[in-house]
């Protein structure tokens, strides 16, 4: 029979029903405080209670469409104004923590449209790094998490001069970018997650695809696609 006192994550076999069973936590989404400036394709960094919303494309009602340099900081209950980035952009890599963040690449309609610059944040100001990414691009995917200011992975994306895409991948060590093994599948607008040695590249916006690839620090492997 099922045990009377189980903890979330426990798995057991019920010999009466002949089934493998487990206890899962059920969670729910709740509305939080809105951003001061509505936008999409923005960068992000941090955690649920200490986050950054970085730059992006302004879509707020009453404002003309525009690329923003604005940054907002979240403390778990509300957003407040934070120091702006040096180069407005959207579709960029953005990762790290609230006091140690990084952005790279991205798009701004003002020439040159595609950006290769890198900026780092120390909790008080953004600094443009002298070291740019190796492949200029926007709509990029990335992995790294809270430690991304010193260990980030950037891959795929859209490259100039048009809707072409790249399979290029590169890693950041806190100082400079180094080319790493390329993806197997082309496309941009992917979702990326994980770390520099255990990452996922999921889907694609152009061409639309559910392709999934895993990275182990040495190579990308195509695995089961998302639905």
Short mmCIF file of C-alpha atoms in Angstrom, two decimals:
data_model
loop_
_atom_site.label_atom_id
_atom_site.label_comp_id
_atom_site.label_asym_id
_atom_site.label_seq_id
_atom_site.Cartn_x
_atom_site.Cartn_y
_atom_site.Cartn_z
CA UNK A 1 0.00 0.00 0.00
CA UNK A 2 0.98 3.66 -0.20
CA UNK A 3 2.95 4.82 2.86
CA UNK A 4 1.09 7.15 5.21
CA UNK A 5 3.86 9.73 5.64
CA UNK A 6 5.71 10.62 2.47
CA UNK A 7 7.92 13.52 1.51
CA UNK A 8 8.00 15.37 -1.79
CA UNK A 9 10.19 13.51 -4.26
CA UNK A 10 9.86 10.07 -2.68
CA UNK A 11 9.18 7.19 -5.06
CA UNK A 12 7.77 3.76 -4.14
CA UNK A 13 6.23 0.66 -5.68
CA UNK A 14 2.63 -0.21 -4.75
CA UNK A 15 2.44 -4.00 -5.06
CA UNK A 16 -1.38 -3.95 -4.71
CA UNK A 17 -1.93 -1.81 -7.79
CA UNK A 18 1.28 -2.90 -9.50
CA UNK A 19 2.33 0.69 -10.10
CA UNK A 20 5.34 2.86 -9.40
CA UNK A 21 4.17 5.94 -7.52
CA UNK A 22 5.65 9.18 -6.20
CA UNK A 23 4.69 12.30 -4.32
CA UNK A 24 4.94 15.54 -6.26
CA UNK A 25 4.64 19.09 -5.01
CA UNK A 26 1.89 21.20 -6.55
CA UNK A 27 2.65 24.88 -6.98
CA UNK A 28 0.79 27.80 -8.51
CA UNK A 29 1.65 31.03 -10.30
CA UNK A 30 0.65 34.29 -8.66
CA UNK A 31 0.55 37.80 -10.10
CA UNK A 32 3.45 40.01 -9.06
CA UNK A 33 4.23 43.70 -9.36
CA UNK A 34 4.48 44.95 -12.98
CA UNK A 35 7.55 46.49 -14.54
CA UNK A 36 7.61 50.28 -14.67
CA UNK A 37 8.33 50.07 -18.42
CA UNK A 38 6.60 47.34 -20.41
CA UNK A 39 8.94 45.60 -22.87
CA UNK A 40 9.82 42.31 -24.47
CA UNK A 41 12.93 40.50 -25.70
CA UNK A 42 14.75 41.83 -22.62
CA UNK A 43 17.72 40.42 -20.76
CA UNK A 44 17.47 38.99 -17.29
CA UNK A 45 19.62 38.04 -14.34
CA UNK A 46 19.19 36.85 -10.76
CA UNK A 47 16.60 34.86 -8.86
CA UNK A 48 12.93 35.05 -7.91
CA UNK A 49 13.60 37.48 -5.06
CA UNK A 50 16.65 39.32 -6.43
CA UNK A 51 16.34 39.86 -10.16
CA UNK A 52 17.22 42.31 -12.94
CA UNK A 53 15.14 43.17 -16.03
CA UNK A 54 17.62 44.51 -18.58
CA UNK A 55 17.03 46.77 -21.62
CA UNK A 56 14.63 45.28 -24.24
CA UNK A 57 12.06 46.53 -26.74
CA UNK A 58 9.49 48.99 -25.33
CA UNK A 59 5.90 47.93 -26.04
CA UNK A 60 4.15 49.96 -23.34
CA UNK A 61 0.89 51.70 -24.35
CA UNK A 62 1.27 55.37 -25.23
CA UNK A 63 4.99 55.09 -26.04
CA UNK A 64 6.44 54.85 -29.54
CA UNK A 65 8.22 51.50 -30.10
CA UNK A 66 11.79 51.94 -28.95
CA UNK A 67 14.84 50.08 -27.71
CA UNK A 68 15.53 50.73 -24.05
CA UNK A 69 18.66 51.07 -21.95
CA UNK A 70 16.56 50.95 -18.77
CA UNK A 71 17.22 48.37 -16.06
CA UNK A 72 14.89 47.50 -13.18
CA UNK A 73 15.67 45.60 -9.98
CA UNK A 74 13.23 43.23 -8.21
CA UNK A 75 13.36 42.48 -4.48
CA UNK A 76 10.65 39.83 -4.32
CA UNK A 77 7.78 42.28 -4.02
CA UNK A 78 8.35 45.19 -6.40
CA UNK A 79 10.54 46.71 -9.12
CA UNK A 80 12.78 49.75 -8.70
CA UNK A 81 14.99 51.71 -11.10
CA UNK A 82 18.58 50.49 -11.48
CA UNK A 83 21.55 51.91 -13.45
CA UNK A 84 21.04 51.86 -17.23
CA UNK A 85 23.14 49.84 -19.67
CA UNK A 86 25.53 51.66 -22.02
CA UNK A 87 24.10 50.23 -25.25
CA UNK A 88 20.35 49.74 -25.72
CA UNK A 89 19.47 46.38 -27.20
CA UNK A 90 17.01 43.50 -27.29
CA UNK A 91 17.33 39.78 -28.01
CA UNK A 92 20.64 39.74 -26.12
CA UNK A 93 22.31 37.30 -23.77
CA UNK A 94 21.62 38.30 -20.18
CA UNK A 95 22.55 36.31 -17.11
CA UNK A 96 24.23 36.30 -13.72
CA UNK A 97 23.05 37.67 -10.40
CA UNK A 98 21.56 40.98 -9.26
CA UNK A 99 25.01 42.24 -8.27
CA UNK A 100 27.17 40.43 -10.86
CA UNK A 101 25.46 40.34 -14.26
CA UNK A 102 26.46 40.20 -17.91
CA UNK A 103 24.84 41.05 -21.26
CA UNK A 104 26.25 40.43 -24.75
CA UNK A 105 25.11 40.63 -28.35
CA UNK A 106 21.60 41.71 -29.25
CA UNK A 107 19.87 44.02 -31.73
CA UNK A 108 19.20 47.76 -31.99
CA UNK A 109 17.71 49.26 -35.18
CA UNK A 110 20.30 52.06 -35.00
CA UNK A 111 23.30 50.99 -37.16
CA UNK A 112 25.11 48.77 -36.63
CA UNK A 113 21.91 46.81 -36.04
CA UNK A 114 23.57 43.70 -34.64
CA UNK A 115 25.69 44.16 -31.53
CA UNK A 116 28.84 42.34 -30.47
CA UNK A 117 29.54 44.32 -27.29
CA UNK A 118 29.67 42.86 -23.78
CA UNK A 119 28.72 44.71 -20.60
CA UNK A 120 29.20 43.63 -17.00
CA UNK A 121 27.38 44.85 -13.89
CA UNK A 122 28.75 45.03 -10.34
CA UNK A 123 25.59 46.09 -8.56
CA UNK A 124 26.20 49.80 -9.04
CA UNK A 125 27.14 50.41 -12.71
CA UNK A 126 27.51 48.79 -16.14
CA UNK A 127 30.95 48.61 -17.76
CA UNK A 128 31.55 47.92 -21.45
CA UNK A 129 34.16 45.19 -21.77
CA UNK A 130 36.98 45.64 -24.30
CA UNK A 131 36.35 42.02 -25.30
CA UNK A 132 33.45 41.54 -27.73
CA UNK A 133 31.77 38.27 -28.68
CA UNK A 134 33.41 36.47 -31.60
CA UNK A 135 30.23 36.13 -33.69
CA UNK A 136 28.07 39.28 -33.86
CA UNK A 137 24.42 38.23 -33.39
CA UNK A 138 21.01 38.77 -31.82
CA UNK A 139 18.12 36.58 -30.62
CA UNK A 140 20.74 34.46 -28.90
CA UNK A 141 20.40 31.57 -26.47
CA UNK A 142 22.57 31.30 -23.39
CA UNK A 143 23.33 29.32 -20.24
CA UNK A 144 25.20 30.02 -17.05
CA UNK A 145 22.82 30.92 -14.24
CA UNK A 146 23.86 33.01 -11.21
CA UNK A 147 27.55 32.35 -11.88
CA UNK A 148 27.33 33.61 -15.48
CA UNK A 149 29.32 36.79 -14.82
CA UNK A 150 32.40 34.55 -14.81
CA UNK A 151 31.12 31.43 -16.59
CA UNK A 152 28.59 31.88 -19.40
CA UNK A 153 27.78 30.09 -22.64
CA UNK A 154 26.25 31.86 -25.66
CA UNK A 155 25.00 29.91 -28.69
CA UNK A 156 23.01 30.20 -31.90
CA UNK A 157 21.25 33.39 -32.91
CA UNK A 158 20.51 35.58 -35.90
CA UNK A 159 23.46 37.12 -37.74
CA UNK A 160 23.80 40.07 -40.13
CA UNK A 161 23.01 41.16 -42.73
CA UNK A 162 19.60 39.43 -42.79
CA UNK A 163 17.56 36.56 -41.39
CA UNK A 164 20.45 34.11 -41.56
CA UNK A 165 21.30 32.17 -38.41
CA UNK A 166 24.43 30.69 -36.89
CA UNK A 167 25.40 27.50 -35.08
CA UNK A 168 28.36 29.20 -33.40
CA UNK A 169 28.86 28.74 -29.66
CA UNK A 170 31.27 30.55 -27.34
CA UNK A 171 32.03 30.76 -23.64
CA UNK A 172 32.86 33.64 -21.27
CA UNK A 173 35.37 33.23 -18.44
CA UNK A 174 34.85 36.60 -16.80
CA UNK A 175 37.32 38.34 -19.08
CA UNK A 176 36.97 37.18 -22.68
CA UNK A 177 34.98 35.00 -25.08
CA UNK A 178 36.36 31.75 -26.54
CA UNK A 179 34.87 29.76 -29.42
CA UNK A 180 33.43 26.39 -28.34
CA UNK A 181 31.99 23.48 -30.39
CA UNK A 182 29.11 24.52 -32.65
CA UNK A 183 25.49 23.43 -32.47
CA UNK A 184 24.33 20.75 -34.89
CA UNK A 185 21.21 22.62 -36.01
CA UNK A 186 20.83 26.15 -37.31
CA UNK A 187 18.15 28.57 -36.10
CA UNK A 188 17.57 31.59 -33.86
CA UNK A 189 15.20 32.47 -31.05
CA UNK A 190 16.13 29.35 -29.08
CA UNK A 191 15.64 28.86 -25.36
CA UNK A 192 18.84 28.02 -23.49
CA UNK A 193 19.42 26.88 -19.92
CA UNK A 194 21.99 25.12 -17.76
CA UNK A 195 25.69 25.79 -17.22
CA UNK A 196 28.80 26.03 -19.37
CA UNK A 197 29.35 22.27 -19.05
CA UNK A 198 25.75 21.04 -18.95
CA UNK A 199 23.46 23.10 -21.17
CA UNK A 200 20.32 22.71 -23.28
CA UNK A 201 19.40 24.45 -26.54
CA UNK A 202 15.67 24.07 -27.10
CA UNK A 203 13.51 24.86 -30.11
CA UNK A 204 13.94 27.60 -32.68
CA UNK A 205 11.89 30.55 -33.83
CA UNK A 206 13.22 30.53 -37.40
CA UNK A 207 12.88 27.95 -38.73
CA UNK A 208 10.22 26.95 -36.21
CA UNK A 209 11.47 23.75 -34.63
CA UNK A 210 11.28 21.66 -31.49
CA UNK A 211 14.87 20.48 -31.88
CA UNK A 212 16.73 19.96 -28.61
CA UNK A 213 20.48 19.68 -28.12
CA UNK A 214 22.52 18.87 -25.03
CA UNK A 215 26.01 20.22 -24.30
CA UNK A 216 28.44 18.41 -22.01
CA UNK A 217 31.29 20.88 -22.12
CA UNK A 218 32.89 19.21 -25.12
CA UNK A 219 30.19 18.79 -27.79
CA UNK A 220 26.52 19.29 -28.66
CA UNK A 221 24.31 16.21 -29.14
CA UNK A 222 20.85 16.24 -30.72
CA UNK A 223 18.33 14.51 -28.43
CA UNK A 224 14.56 14.02 -28.34
CA UNK A 225 12.77 17.14 -29.61
CA UNK A 226 10.27 19.12 -27.57
CA UNK A 227 6.60 18.59 -28.59
#
